[in-house]
Amino acid sequence: MNLNQKINLKEFCRRAKEAGCEVIQSGRSRCYAASPREIAVVTTTGAIRIPIENAQRFLWDYQVAVETACKMWNELTLIEKNQLAKEKHMTYGELQQVMYMLKLGGRNEQENR
């Protein structure tokens, strides 16, 4: 899934702040904008806007998607897992740790850093 849509994060953050949104910068390639109306997750390659009335449903759907990705990871062979890690420019151990943390729901992420 690569849509090749380029977004200027600095420009997005500036406009979101002007519109009264609270902007949370998360690294150089992602930010979040929140208002009482909606939440936006924006990266340099795309964006998703979630109306506040759909946020609870989005979180549930996202949890299902994460659980599905973890299940699919478990079904891969060791060779496939290593290949995926190479594609992601990670070691197998790093990617294994990411999948483990996803299974835990992201708990203890800061403790492991």
mmCIF file with all atom_site columns, N, CA and C in Angstrom, residues 27-80:
data_model
loop_
_atom_site.group_PDB
_atom_site.id
_atom_site.type_symbol
_atom_site.label_atom_id
_atom_site.label_alt_id
_atom_site.label_comp_id
_atom_site.label_asym_id
_atom_site.label_entity_id
_atom_site.label_seq_id
_atom_site.pdbx_PDB_ins_code
_atom_site.Cartn_x
_atom_site.Cartn_y
_atom_site.Cartn_z
_atom_site.occupancy
_atom_site.B_iso_or_equiv
_atom_site.pdbx_formal_charge
_atom_site.auth_seq_id
_atom_site.auth_comp_id
_atom_site.auth_asym_id
_atom_site.auth_atom_id
_atom_site.pdbx_PDB_model_num
ATOM 1   N N  . GLY A 1 27 ? 7.962   12.892  15.949 1.00 0.00 ? 27 GLY A N  1
ATOM 2   C CA . GLY A 1 27 ? 9.070   12.645  15.035 1.00 0.00 ? 27 GLY A CA 1
ATOM 3   C C  . GLY A 1 27 ? 9.015   13.586  13.851 1.00 0.00 ? 27 GLY A C  1
ATOM 4   N N  . ARG A 1 28 ? 9.822   13.288  12.853 1.00 0.00 ? 28 ARG A N  1
ATOM 5   C CA . ARG A 1 28 ? 9.922   14.166  11.693 1.00 0.00 ? 28 ARG A CA 1
ATOM 6   C C  . ARG A 1 28 ? 8.920   13.832  10.600 1.00 0.00 ? 28 ARG A C  1
ATOM 7   N N  . SER A 1 29 ? 8.301   12.649  10.680 1.00 0.00 ? 29 SER A N  1
ATOM 8   C CA . SER A 1 29 ? 7.439   12.244  9.570  1.00 0.00 ? 29 SER A CA 1
ATOM 9   C C  . SER A 1 29 ? 5.988   11.992  9.972  1.00 0.00 ? 29 SER A C  1
ATOM 10  N N  . ARG A 1 30 ? 5.598   12.439  11.185 1.00 0.00 ? 30 ARG A N  1
ATOM 11  C CA . ARG A 1 30 ? 4.217   12.180  11.607 1.00 0.00 ? 30 ARG A CA 1
ATOM 12  C C  . ARG A 1 30 ? 3.789   13.224  12.634 1.00 0.00 ? 30 ARG A C  1
ATOM 13  N N  . CYS A 1 31 ? 2.521   13.593  12.576 1.00 0.00 ? 31 CYS A N  1
ATOM 14  C CA . CYS A 1 31 ? 1.948   14.447  13.609 1.00 0.00 ? 31 CYS A CA 1
ATOM 15  C C  . CYS A 1 31 ? 0.466   14.123  13.752 1.00 0.00 ? 31 CYS A C  1
ATOM 16  N N  . TYR A 1 32 ? -0.107  14.608  14.846 1.00 0.00 ? 32 TYR A N  1
ATOM 17  C CA . TYR A 1 32 ? -1.510  14.408  15.147 1.00 0.00 ? 32 TYR A CA 1
ATOM 18  C C  . TYR A 1 32 ? -2.125  15.779  15.404 1.00 0.00 ? 32 TYR A C  1
ATOM 19  N N  . ALA A 1 33 ? -3.328  15.970  14.925 1.00 0.00 ? 33 ALA A N  1
ATOM 20  C CA . ALA A 1 33 ? -4.058  17.205  15.200 1.00 0.00 ? 33 ALA A CA 1
ATOM 21  C C  . ALA A 1 33 ? -5.403  16.817  15.795 1.00 0.00 ? 33 ALA A C  1
ATOM 22  N N  . ALA A 1 34 ? -5.755  17.470  16.882 1.00 0.00 ? 34 ALA A N  1
ATOM 23  C CA . ALA A 1 34 ? -7.004  17.131  17.564 1.00 0.00 ? 34 ALA A CA 1
ATOM 24  C C  . ALA A 1 34 ? -7.839  18.386  17.783 1.00 0.00 ? 34 ALA A C  1
ATOM 25  N N  . SER A 1 35 ? -9.125  18.211  17.633 1.00 0.00 ? 35 SER A N  1
ATOM 26  C CA . SER A 1 35 ? -10.089 19.263  17.941 1.00 0.00 ? 35 SER A CA 1
ATOM 27  C C  . SER A 1 35 ? -11.335 18.566  18.461 1.00 0.00 ? 35 SER A C  1
ATOM 28  N N  . PRO A 1 36 ? -12.288 19.318  18.977 1.00 0.00 ? 36 PRO A N  1
ATOM 29  C CA . PRO A 1 36 ? -13.531 18.680  19.427 1.00 0.00 ? 36 PRO A CA 1
ATOM 30  C C  . PRO A 1 36 ? -14.321 18.047  18.282 1.00 0.00 ? 36 PRO A C  1
ATOM 31  N N  . ARG A 1 37 ? -13.973 18.386  17.048 1.00 0.00 ? 37 ARG A N  1
ATOM 32  C CA . ARG A 1 37 ? -14.680 17.855  15.882 1.00 0.00 ? 37 ARG A CA 1
ATOM 33  C C  . ARG A 1 37 ? -14.064 16.598  15.311 1.00 0.00 ? 37 ARG A C  1
ATOM 34  N N  . GLU A 1 38 ? -12.711 16.530  15.286 1.00 0.00 ? 38 GLU A N  1
ATOM 35  C CA . GLU A 1 38 ? -12.047 15.396  14.648 1.00 0.00 ? 38 GLU A CA 1
ATOM 36  C C  . GLU A 1 38 ? -10.618 15.252  15.125 1.00 0.00 ? 38 GLU A C  1
ATOM 37  N N  . ILE A 1 39 ? -10.052 14.109  14.781 1.00 0.00 ? 39 ILE A N  1
ATOM 38  C CA . ILE A 1 39 ? -8.645  13.811  15.039 1.00 0.00 ? 39 ILE A CA 1
ATOM 39  C C  . ILE A 1 39 ? -8.031  13.476  13.690 1.00 0.00 ? 39 ILE A C  1
ATOM 40  N N  . ALA A 1 40 ? -6.864  14.036  13.422 1.00 0.00 ? 40 ALA A N  1
ATOM 41  C CA . ALA A 1 40 ? -6.170  13.747  12.171 1.00 0.00 ? 40 ALA A CA 1
ATOM 42  C C  . ALA A 1 40 ? -4.812  13.129  12.492 1.00 0.00 ? 40 ALA A C  1
ATOM 43  N N  . VAL A 1 41 ? -4.490  12.078  11.777 1.00 0.00 ? 41 VAL A N  1
ATOM 44  C CA . VAL A 1 41 ? -3.174  11.456  11.843 1.00 0.00 ? 41 VAL A CA 1
ATOM 45  C C  . VAL A 1 41 ? -2.540  11.727  10.490 1.00 0.00 ? 41 VAL A C  1
ATOM 46  N N  . VAL A 1 42 ? -1.430  12.454  10.484 1.00 0.00 ? 42 VAL A N  1
ATOM 47  C CA . VAL A 1 42 ? -0.834  12.907  9.237  1.00 0.00 ? 42 VAL A CA 1
ATOM 48  C C  . VAL A 1 42 ? 0.624   12.477  9.180  1.00 0.00 ? 42 VAL A C  1
ATOM 49  N N  . THR A 1 43 ? 0.989   11.882  8.057  1.00 0.00 ? 43 THR A N  1
ATOM 50  C CA . THR A 1 43 ? 2.390   11.542  7.806  1.00 0.00 ? 43 THR A CA 1
ATOM 51  C C  . THR A 1 43 ? 2.821   12.258  6.538  1.00 0.00 ? 43 THR A C  1
ATOM 52  N N  . THR A 1 44 ? 4.074   12.137  6.208  1.00 0.00 ? 44 THR A N  1
ATOM 53  C CA . THR A 1 44 ? 4.566   12.779  4.989  1.00 0.00 ? 44 THR A CA 1
ATOM 54  C C  . THR A 1 44 ? 3.999   12.126  3.738  1.00 0.00 ? 44 THR A C  1
ATOM 55  N N  . THR A 1 45 ? 3.401   10.946  3.868  1.00 0.00 ? 45 THR A N  1
ATOM 56  C CA . THR A 1 45 ? 2.872   10.237  2.697  1.00 0.00 ? 45 THR A CA 1
ATOM 57  C C  . THR A 1 45 ? 1.361   10.075  2.693  1.00 0.00 ? 45 THR A C  1
ATOM 58  N N  . GLY A 1 46 ? 0.663   10.602  3.696  1.00 0.00 ? 46 GLY A N  1
ATOM 59  C CA . GLY A 1 46 ? -0.787  10.477  3.700  1.00 0.00 ? 46 GLY A CA 1
ATOM 60  C C  . GLY A 1 46 ? -1.401  10.962  4.998  1.00 0.00 ? 46 GLY A C  1
ATOM 61  N N  . ALA A 1 47 ? -2.717  10.925  5.046  1.00 0.00 ? 47 ALA A N  1
ATOM 62  C CA . ALA A 1 47 ? -3.421  11.404  6.224  1.00 0.00 ? 47 ALA A CA 1
ATOM 63  C C  . ALA A 1 47 ? -4.733  10.655  6.383  1.00 0.00 ? 47 ALA A C  1
ATOM 64  N N  . ILE A 1 48 ? -5.184  10.600  7.621  1.00 0.00 ? 48 ILE A N  1
ATOM 65  C CA . ILE A 1 48 ? -6.503  10.059  7.912  1.00 0.00 ? 48 ILE A CA 1
ATOM 66  C C  . ILE A 1 48 ? -7.165  11.013  8.900  1.00 0.00 ? 48 ILE A C  1
ATOM 67  N N  . ARG A 1 49 ? -8.424  11.315  8.635  1.00 0.00 ? 49 ARG A N  1
ATOM 68  C CA . ARG A 1 49 ? -9.197  12.189  9.506  1.00 0.00 ? 49 ARG A CA 1
ATOM 69  C C  . ARG A 1 49 ? -10.343 11.371  10.075 1.00 0.00 ? 49 ARG A C  1
ATOM 70  N N  . ILE A 1 50 ? -10.442 11.376  11.409 1.00 0.00 ? 50 ILE A N  1
ATOM 71  C CA . ILE A 1 50 ? -11.472 10.610  12.084 1.00 0.00 ? 50 ILE A CA 1
ATOM 72  C C  . ILE A 1 50 ? -12.421 11.575  12.789 1.00 0.00 ? 50 ILE A C  1
ATOM 73  N N  . PRO A 1 51 ? -13.676 11.661  12.335 1.00 0.00 ? 51 PRO A N  1
ATOM 74  C CA . PRO A 1 51 ? -14.646 12.490  13.054 1.00 0.00 ? 51 PRO A CA 1
ATOM 75  C C  . PRO A 1 51 ? -14.760 11.986  14.490 1.00 0.00 ? 51 PRO A C  1
ATOM 76  N N  . ILE A 1 52 ? -14.859 12.887  15.430 1.00 0.00 ? 52 ILE A N  1
ATOM 77  C CA . ILE A 1 52 ? -14.844 12.516  16.844 1.00 0.00 ? 52 ILE A CA 1
ATOM 78  C C  . ILE A 1 52 ? -15.935 11.507  17.186 1.00 0.00 ? 52 ILE A C  1
ATOM 79  N N  . GLU A 1 53 ? -17.072 11.582  16.478 1.00 0.00 ? 53 GLU A N  1
ATOM 80  C CA . GLU A 1 53 ? -18.149 10.633  16.765 1.00 0.00 ? 53 GLU A CA 1
ATOM 81  C C  . GLU A 1 53 ? -17.811 9.223   16.294 1.00 0.00 ? 53 GLU A C  1
ATOM 82  N N  . ASN A 1 54 ? -16.792 9.081   15.453 1.00 0.00 ? 54 ASN A N  1
ATOM 83  C CA . ASN A 1 54 ? -16.367 7.766   14.967 1.00 0.00 ? 54 ASN A CA 1
ATOM 84  C C  . ASN A 1 54 ? -15.077 7.279   15.617 1.00 0.00 ? 54 ASN A C  1
ATOM 85  N N  . ALA A 1 55 ? -14.533 8.061   16.542 1.00 0.00 ? 55 ALA A N  1
ATOM 86  C CA . ALA A 1 55 ? -13.232 7.724   17.128 1.00 0.00 ? 55 ALA A CA 1
ATOM 87  C C  . ALA A 1 55 ? -13.250 6.389   17.873 1.00 0.00 ? 55 ALA A C  1
ATOM 88  N N  . GLN A 1 56 ? -14.299 6.124   18.637 1.00 0.00 ? 56 GLN A N  1
ATOM 89  C CA . GLN A 1 56 ? -14.367 4.874   19.387 1.00 0.00 ? 56 GLN A CA 1
ATOM 90  C C  . GLN A 1 56 ? -14.406 3.684   18.429 1.00 0.00 ? 56 GLN A C  1
ATOM 91  N N  . ARG A 1 57 ? -15.176 3.780   17.383 1.00 0.00 ? 57 ARG A N  1
ATOM 92  C CA . ARG A 1 57 ? -15.252 2.706   16.387 1.00 0.00 ? 57 ARG A CA 1
ATOM 93  C C  . ARG A 1 57 ? -13.911 2.530   15.681 1.00 0.00 ? 57 ARG A C  1
ATOM 94  N N  . PHE A 1 58 ? -13.253 3.662   15.357 1.00 0.00 ? 58 PHE A N  1
ATOM 95  C CA . PHE A 1 58 ? -11.935 3.600   14.725 1.00 0.00 ? 58 PHE A CA 1
ATOM 96  C C  . PHE A 1 58 ? -10.948 2.854   15.610 1.00 0.00 ? 58 PHE A C  1
ATOM 97  N N  . LEU A 1 59 ? -10.941 3.149   16.913 1.00 0.00 ? 59 LEU A N  1
ATOM 98  C CA . LEU A 1 59 ? -10.017 2.466   17.832 1.00 0.00 ? 59 LEU A CA 1
ATOM 99  C C  . LEU A 1 59 ? -10.284 0.962   17.861 1.00 0.00 ? 59 LEU A C  1
ATOM 100 N N  . TRP A 1 60 ? -11.552 0.588   17.856 1.00 0.00 ? 60 TRP A N  1
ATOM 101 C CA . TRP A 1 60 ? -11.884 -0.837  17.852 1.00 0.00 ? 60 TRP A CA 1
ATOM 102 C C  . TRP A 1 60 ? -11.412 -1.486  16.551 1.00 0.00 ? 60 TRP A C  1
ATOM 103 N N  . ASP A 1 61 ? -11.694 -0.843  15.429 1.00 0.00 ? 61 ASP A N  1
ATOM 104 C CA . ASP A 1 61 ? -11.267 -1.378  14.129 1.00 0.00 ? 61 ASP A CA 1
ATOM 105 C C  . ASP A 1 61 ? -9.745  -1.468  14.049 1.00 0.00 ? 61 ASP A C  1
ATOM 106 N N  . TYR A 1 62 ? -9.062  -0.460  14.579 1.00 0.00 ? 62 TYR A N  1
ATOM 107 C CA . TYR A 1 62 ? -7.604  -0.447  14.563 1.00 0.00 ? 62 TYR A CA 1
ATOM 108 C C  . TYR A 1 62 ? -7.054  -1.606  15.401 1.00 0.00 ? 62 TYR A C  1
ATOM 109 N N  . GLN A 1 63 ? -7.671  -1.861  16.539 1.00 0.00 ? 63 GLN A N  1
ATOM 110 C CA . GLN A 1 63 ? -7.254  -2.979  17.386 1.00 0.00 ? 63 GLN A CA 1
ATOM 111 C C  . GLN A 1 63 ? -7.403  -4.299  16.633 1.00 0.00 ? 63 GLN A C  1
ATOM 112 N N  . VAL A 1 64 ? -8.505  -4.472  15.918 1.00 0.00 ? 64 VAL A N  1
ATOM 113 C CA . VAL A 1 64 ? -8.712  -5.677  15.125 1.00 0.00 ? 64 VAL A CA 1
ATOM 114 C C  . VAL A 1 64 ? -7.637  -5.799  14.050 1.00 0.00 ? 64 VAL A C  1
ATOM 115 N N  . ALA A 1 65 ? -7.295  -4.685  13.402 1.00 0.00 ? 65 ALA A N  1
ATOM 116 C CA . ALA A 1 65 ? -6.263  -4.701  12.365 1.00 0.00 ? 65 ALA A CA 1
ATOM 117 C C  . ALA A 1 65 ? -4.902  -5.082  12.948 1.00 0.00 ? 65 ALA A C  1
ATOM 118 N N  . VAL A 1 66 ? -4.568  -4.552  14.116 1.00 0.00 ? 66 VAL A N  1
ATOM 119 C CA . VAL A 1 66 ? -3.294  -4.887  14.766 1.00 0.00 ? 66 VAL A CA 1
ATOM 120 C C  . VAL A 1 66 ? -3.265  -6.371  15.136 1.00 0.00 ? 66 VAL A C  1
ATOM 121 N N  . GLU A 1 67 ? -4.349  -6.872  15.702 1.00 0.00 ? 67 GLU A N  1
ATOM 122 C CA . GLU A 1 67 ? -4.415  -8.292  16.063 1.00 0.00 ? 67 GLU A CA 1
ATOM 123 C C  . GLU A 1 67 ? -4.289  -9.173  14.823 1.00 0.00 ? 67 GLU A C  1
ATOM 124 N N  . THR A 1 68 ? -4.884  -8.752  13.719 1.00 0.00 ? 68 THR A N  1
ATOM 125 C CA . THR A 1 68 ? -4.788  -9.509  12.476 1.00 0.00 ? 68 THR A CA 1
ATOM 126 C C  . THR A 1 68 ? -3.352  -9.523  11.959 1.00 0.00 ? 68 THR A C  1
ATOM 127 N N  . ALA A 1 69 ? -2.680  -8.370  12.015 1.00 0.00 ? 69 ALA A N  1
ATOM 128 C CA . ALA A 1 69 ? -1.279  -8.300  11.575 1.00 0.00 ? 69 ALA A CA 1
ATOM 129 C C  . ALA A 1 69 ? -0.401  -9.205  12.439 1.00 0.00 ? 69 ALA A C  1
ATOM 130 N N  . CYS A 1 70 ? -0.641  -9.234  13.735 1.00 0.00 ? 70 CYS A N  1
ATOM 131 C CA . CYS A 1 70 ? 0.128   -10.105 14.631 1.00 0.00 ? 70 CYS A CA 1
ATOM 132 C C  . CYS A 1 70 ? -0.117  -11.575 14.305 1.00 0.00 ? 70 CYS A C  1
ATOM 133 N N  . LYS A 1 71 ? -1.358  -11.914 14.041 1.00 0.00 ? 71 LYS A N  1
ATOM 134 C CA . LYS A 1 71 ? -1.692  -13.297 13.678 1.00 0.00 ? 71 LYS A CA 1
ATOM 135 C C  . LYS A 1 71 ? -0.985  -13.680 12.379 1.00 0.00 ? 71 LYS A C  1
ATOM 136 N N  . MET A 1 72 ? -1.006  -12.792 11.410 1.00 0.00 ? 72 MET A N  1
ATOM 137 C CA . MET A 1 72 ? -0.351  -13.060 10.129 1.00 0.00 ? 72 MET A CA 1
ATOM 138 C C  . MET A 1 72 ? 1.157   -13.217 10.320 1.00 0.00 ? 72 MET A C  1
ATOM 139 N N  . TRP A 1 73 ? 1.750   -12.407 11.199 1.00 0.00 ? 73 TRP A N  1
ATOM 140 C CA . TRP A 1 73 ? 3.183   -12.513 11.505 1.00 0.00 ? 73 TRP A CA 1
ATOM 141 C C  . TRP A 1 73 ? 3.501   -13.903 12.047 1.00 0.00 ? 73 TRP A C  1
ATOM 142 N N  . ASN A 1 74 ? 2.667   -14.379 12.954 1.00 0.00 ? 74 ASN A N  1
ATOM 143 C CA . ASN A 1 74 ? 2.894   -15.704 13.545 1.00 0.00 ? 74 ASN A CA 1
ATOM 144 C C  . ASN A 1 74 ? 2.814   -16.824 12.519 1.00 0.00 ? 74 ASN A C  1
ATOM 145 N N  . GLU A 1 75 ? 2.059   -16.605 11.458 1.00 0.00 ? 75 GLU A N  1
ATOM 146 C CA . GLU A 1 75 ? 1.893   -17.636 10.435 1.00 0.00 ? 75 GLU A CA 1
ATOM 147 C C  . GLU A 1 75 ? 3.019   -17.638 9.396  1.00 0.00 ? 75 GLU A C  1
ATOM 148 N N  . LEU A 1 76 ? 3.865   -16.605 9.409  1.00 0.00 ? 76 LEU A N  1
ATOM 149 C CA . LEU A 1 76 ? 4.983   -16.556 8.462  1.00 0.00 ? 76 LEU A CA 1
ATOM 150 C C  . LEU A 1 76 ? 6.069   -17.557 8.855  1.00 0.00 ? 76 LEU A C  1
ATOM 151 N N  . THR A 1 77 ? 6.788   -18.044 7.865  1.00 0.00 ? 77 THR A N  1
ATOM 152 C CA . THR A 1 77 ? 7.952   -18.890 8.147  1.00 0.00 ? 77 THR A CA 1
ATOM 153 C C  . THR A 1 77 ? 9.092   -17.986 8.589  1.00 0.00 ? 77 THR A C  1
ATOM 154 N N  . LEU A 1 78 ? 10.119  -18.579 9.172  1.00 0.00 ? 78 LEU A N  1
ATOM 155 C CA . LEU A 1 78 ? 11.284  -17.816 9.610  1.00 0.00 ? 78 LEU A CA 1
ATOM 156 C C  . LEU A 1 78 ? 11.940  -17.105 8.424  1.00 0.00 ? 78 LEU A C  1
ATOM 157 N N  . ILE A 1 79 ? 11.991  -17.755 7.286  1.00 0.00 ? 79 ILE A N  1
ATOM 158 C CA . ILE A 1 79 ? 12.570  -17.146 6.083  1.00 0.00 ? 79 ILE A CA 1
ATOM 159 C C  . ILE A 1 79 ? 11.751  -15.921 5.681  1.00 0.00 ? 79 ILE A C  1
ATOM 160 N N  . GLU A 1 80 ? 10.418  -16.030 5.706  1.00 0.00 ? 80 GLU A N  1
ATOM 161 C CA . GLU A 1 80 ? 9.551   -14.901 5.354  1.00 0.00 ? 80 GLU A CA 1
ATOM 162 C C  . GLU A 1 80 ? 9.688   -13.754 6.356  1.00 0.00 ? 80 GLU A C  1
#
